[in-house]
Every structure is written in structure tokens, then in C-alpha cells.
Amino acid sequence: MGEWTLRESLLTASGTVRWDRFGDPGGQPVVLLHGTPFSSFVWHEIAPALAAAGHRVHVWDMAGYGTSAMRSGQDVSLGAQGRIFTELLAHWGLEEPAVVAHDFGGCVALRAHLLHGARYRRLALVDPVALEPWGSAFFRLVGEHSRVFEQLPAALHEALVREYVSSASHLGLRPAMLDALVGPWTGEEGQAAFYRQIAQADQRYTDEIQPLYPAIELPVTVCWGTEDTWIPFAKGQELAALIPGARLVPVPRAGHLVPLDAPARLTSELLGFLTATG
């Protein structure tokens, strides 16, 4: 599978954020956003494939996720992540990149565009958090009692995170892949960070932008795993209907973790979308 390392960093109001870029410096820029409780590692197969096709690919770990800084009192809310993403685009000098966003990353990309003026050439949303209601019963339970869950013995915490992350995949995750996704949430710092990001999840961050979806004017494709048990496929149909001209792409035999369940199929769809005219 190879090592996944982000070599660059940017200091933000929510701490240091790690990022990297791949491919031809002169290629069309594409930015990939991950969701929760994941990291940029979900793109470890797709990012190199897009770069090999001639794109300049940017990835980053959201504040409090993956290899980015984790600390007590940190603002890792969707509101903060939207501002950080806007700041990153300016730092990278990207005025109108294509954006591909999964899960929470979808809300982050939409907030940056609709509230903070970030401009995109095209936008691909992959099983995004974008419509109310969201948050599973487990997610809400943890959010309401995050202080209690923070005190779980390390072994029980890791077992819980492994089960939770595993449930996002329809086909099942290889052990090394699961280790890479769970690893950042282990240890004292990682355990606290895991419950911090859930405690700060709030539906108001999508409620603020949901009425604005009909005003989106750029090309949008919505890719959705047909076997997603976290956010059902029907939500993809609802979202595509709200965004003018949006195209819905069902991804068969894929769960919520489409980038890992169906990387080849998703890469093919993205390459077609990114190179389309009009």
C-alpha cells in the first residue's frame, strides 16, 4: 500500500494543518477533501491516479484529523474547517480549482464556496454530509456523552473506533488500511481528538447552507455508494435534485467509503467529470 505522508504544513487559528501536492505543477489543479473520522489517506489510491493523468492534486488533513495538530480546546467544527479551507486555497494560490469532497469534506467545500467566496471550476461531492438530518444514533450518543467516552480504557476505545470505521465500508477494509485510518485516533491525544470532533459536530453548519444549494452555478456531480448505511442513497438523489444541473452517479457495491470501496470506478468517474467541457 505504501507510506502516506504529507510533507507540507500551514499554521492556522485551529493549529497546524498538514498538506501535500502531487503531479505536474502546470496541470489543472484538483483539491481532495476527506471526511470524518478519516483523513487524506482515503485518497491514497485516487490522488496518484489523478496526478498520473496530468492533474496537479492537493490533499490535506483537516484540523484535528490525521497528521494535523490535535490539542485541547481546539476548534475543529465544520465552521472552522470551511474557513481553513478558504485560507489554504489562498495559500496555494488556487483561484478556481476543481474540488472533490467526501463526507464532512462536502460540507466544508460547500461552506467555503457559498459563505466564504471560494471559487471552483467544478465540484464533485462523494457521499457528502450536506442535508438534514444527519448523524447516526451512535454518532449522536457519543456527541451527547463525549466526556464519558473520552475516559474509556485505551483498548476499548480502539475497538470502538475500529468497529465504527469498518462499518463505513461495504466490502470490508484490509487490515493495513484499517490500521491507517484508526491509527491517528489512538493514544491519549488521538483518543481525546476523536471525541472532540464528534462533540463539535452540529447540524446547524449544513442548515446554514442548505437553502443556498439551488443558487450553485458551477458544474456538480454527486457520486454515491448504493450500499451506504451511514447516509442512504436517497440523500444523494435529494441533493442532486436541489443543485441545478447536478448529475447523480450511483456507485454499485460501495458503502460510505466509496474512495476505498471502489477507487477504480470513482477515479474513472472523476477523470471524466474533470475533463468534461461545459
mmCIF file of N, CA and C in Angstrom, residues 125-128 221-228 231-237 247-258 266:
data_model
loop_
_atom_site.group_PDB
_atom_site.id
_atom_site.type_symbol
_atom_site.label_atom_id
_atom_site.label_comp_id
_atom_site.label_asym_id
_atom_site.label_seq_id
_atom_site.Cartn_x
_atom_site.Cartn_y
_atom_site.Cartn_z
ATOM 1 N N LEU A 125 -19.049 15.836 -5.352
ATOM 2 C CA LEU A 125 -19.415 15.519 -3.977
ATOM 3 C C LEU A 125 -19.615 14.009 -3.865
ATOM 4 N N VAL A 126 -18.894 13.376 -2.935
ATOM 5 C CA VAL A 126 -18.916 11.925 -2.789
ATOM 6 C C VAL A 126 -19.528 11.583 -1.422
ATOM 7 N N ASP A 127 -20.756 11.047 -1.426
ATOM 8 C CA ASP A 127 -21.470 10.729 -0.180
ATOM 9 C C ASP A 127 -21.285 11.843 0.856
ATOM 10 N N PRO A 128 -21.619 13.097 0.502
ATOM 11 C CA PRO A 128 -21.328 14.205 1.411
ATOM 12 C C PRO A 128 -22.324 14.351 2.555
ATOM 13 N N THR A 221 -21.151 17.120 -9.842
ATOM 14 C CA THR A 221 -21.539 15.714 -9.912
ATOM 15 C C THR A 221 -21.620 15.171 -8.498
ATOM 16 N N VAL A 222 -22.608 14.329 -8.263
ATOM 17 C CA VAL A 222 -22.821 13.731 -6.945
ATOM 18 C C VAL A 222 -22.649 12.217 -7.096
ATOM 19 N N CYS A 223 -21.571 11.685 -6.515
ATOM 20 C CA CYS A 223 -21.301 10.246 -6.555
ATOM 21 C C CYS A 223 -21.727 9.636 -5.224
ATOM 22 N N TRP A 224 -22.423 8.491 -5.271
ATOM 23 C CA TRP A 224 -22.952 7.934 -4.020
ATOM 24 C C TRP A 224 -22.902 6.412 -4.043
ATOM 25 N N GLY A 225 -22.350 5.843 -2.983
ATOM 26 C CA GLY A 225 -22.340 4.399 -2.845
ATOM 27 C C GLY A 225 -23.751 3.873 -2.630
ATOM 28 N N THR A 226 -24.163 2.942 -3.451
ATOM 29 C CA THR A 226 -25.535 2.437 -3.345
ATOM 30 C C THR A 226 -25.767 1.643 -2.060
ATOM 31 N N GLU A 227 -24.670 1.181 -1.427
ATOM 32 C CA GLU A 227 -24.792 0.401 -0.194
ATOM 33 C C GLU A 227 -24.383 1.207 1.039
ATOM 34 N N ASP A 228 -24.439 2.526 0.937
ATOM 35 C CA ASP A 228 -24.062 3.396 2.055
ATOM 36 C C ASP A 228 -25.071 3.241 3.187
ATOM 37 N N ILE A 231 -25.182 7.237 5.252
ATOM 38 C CA ILE A 231 -26.082 8.223 4.644
ATOM 39 C C ILE A 231 -26.705 7.542 3.428
ATOM 40 N N PRO A 232 -27.981 7.242 3.453
ATOM 41 C CA PRO A 232 -28.579 6.436 2.392
ATOM 42 C C PRO A 232 -28.555 7.103 1.018
ATOM 43 N N PHE A 233 -28.582 6.260 -0.005
ATOM 44 C CA PHE A 233 -28.524 6.720 -1.392
ATOM 45 C C PHE A 233 -29.621 7.741 -1.701
ATOM 46 N N ALA A 234 -30.751 7.626 -1.036
ATOM 47 C CA ALA A 234 -31.859 8.566 -1.257
ATOM 48 C C ALA A 234 -31.431 10.003 -1.002
ATOM 49 N N LYS A 235 -30.480 10.203 -0.080
ATOM 50 C CA LYS A 235 -29.984 11.552 0.181
ATOM 51 C C LYS A 235 -29.217 12.094 -1.025
ATOM 52 N N GLY A 236 -28.540 11.201 -1.737
ATOM 53 C CA GLY A 236 -27.860 11.617 -2.951
ATOM 54 C C GLY A 236 -28.850 12.085 -4.005
ATOM 55 N N GLN A 237 -29.946 11.366 -4.126
ATOM 56 C CA GLN A 237 -30.983 11.764 -5.068
ATOM 57 C C GLN A 237 -31.573 13.125 -4.697
ATOM 58 N N ARG A 247 -25.439 16.104 -11.664
ATOM 59 C CA ARG A 247 -25.579 14.739 -12.177
ATOM 60 C C ARG A 247 -25.345 13.768 -11.032
ATOM 61 N N LEU A 248 -26.231 12.793 -10.873
ATOM 62 C CA LEU A 248 -26.091 11.778 -9.827
ATOM 63 C C LEU A 248 -25.475 10.522 -10.421
ATOM 64 N N VAL A 249 -24.399 10.044 -9.792
ATOM 65 C CA VAL A 249 -23.697 8.851 -10.251
ATOM 66 C C VAL A 249 -23.754 7.789 -9.148
ATOM 67 N N PRO A 250 -24.596 6.765 -9.291
ATOM 68 C CA PRO A 250 -24.605 5.678 -8.307
ATOM 69 C C PRO A 250 -23.322 4.856 -8.447
ATOM 70 N N VAL A 251 -22.745 4.451 -7.334
ATOM 71 C CA VAL A 251 -21.549 3.606 -7.350
ATOM 72 C C VAL A 251 -21.942 2.261 -6.739
ATOM 73 N N PRO A 252 -22.163 1.249 -7.580
ATOM 74 C CA PRO A 252 -22.638 -0.050 -7.087
ATOM 75 C C PRO A 252 -21.615 -0.725 -6.163
ATOM 76 N N ARG A 253 -22.112 -1.520 -5.236
ATOM 77 C CA ARG A 253 -21.321 -2.342 -4.327
ATOM 78 C C ARG A 253 -20.328 -1.513 -3.500
ATOM 79 N N ALA A 254 -20.661 -0.263 -3.265
ATOM 80 C CA ALA A 254 -19.819 0.597 -2.429
ATOM 81 C C ALA A 254 -20.642 1.127 -1.275
ATOM 82 N N GLY A 255 -20.015 1.196 -0.097
ATOM 83 C CA GLY A 255 -20.653 1.775 1.062
ATOM 84 C C GLY A 255 -20.340 3.256 1.157
ATOM 85 N N HIS A 256 -20.265 3.764 2.383
ATOM 86 C CA HIS A 256 -19.982 5.191 2.568
ATOM 87 C C HIS A 256 -18.556 5.531 2.145
ATOM 88 N N LEU A 257 -17.636 4.604 2.331
ATOM 89 C CA LEU A 257 -16.231 4.848 1.978
ATOM 90 C C LEU A 257 -15.982 4.519 0.509
ATOM 91 N N VAL A 258 -16.654 5.230 -0.372
ATOM 92 C CA VAL A 258 -16.507 4.992 -1.808
ATOM 93 C C VAL A 258 -15.054 5.086 -2.272
ATOM 94 N N LEU A 266 -14.516 5.141 -9.023
ATOM 95 C CA LEU A 266 -14.600 6.555 -8.685
ATOM 96 C C LEU A 266 -13.576 7.357 -9.479
#
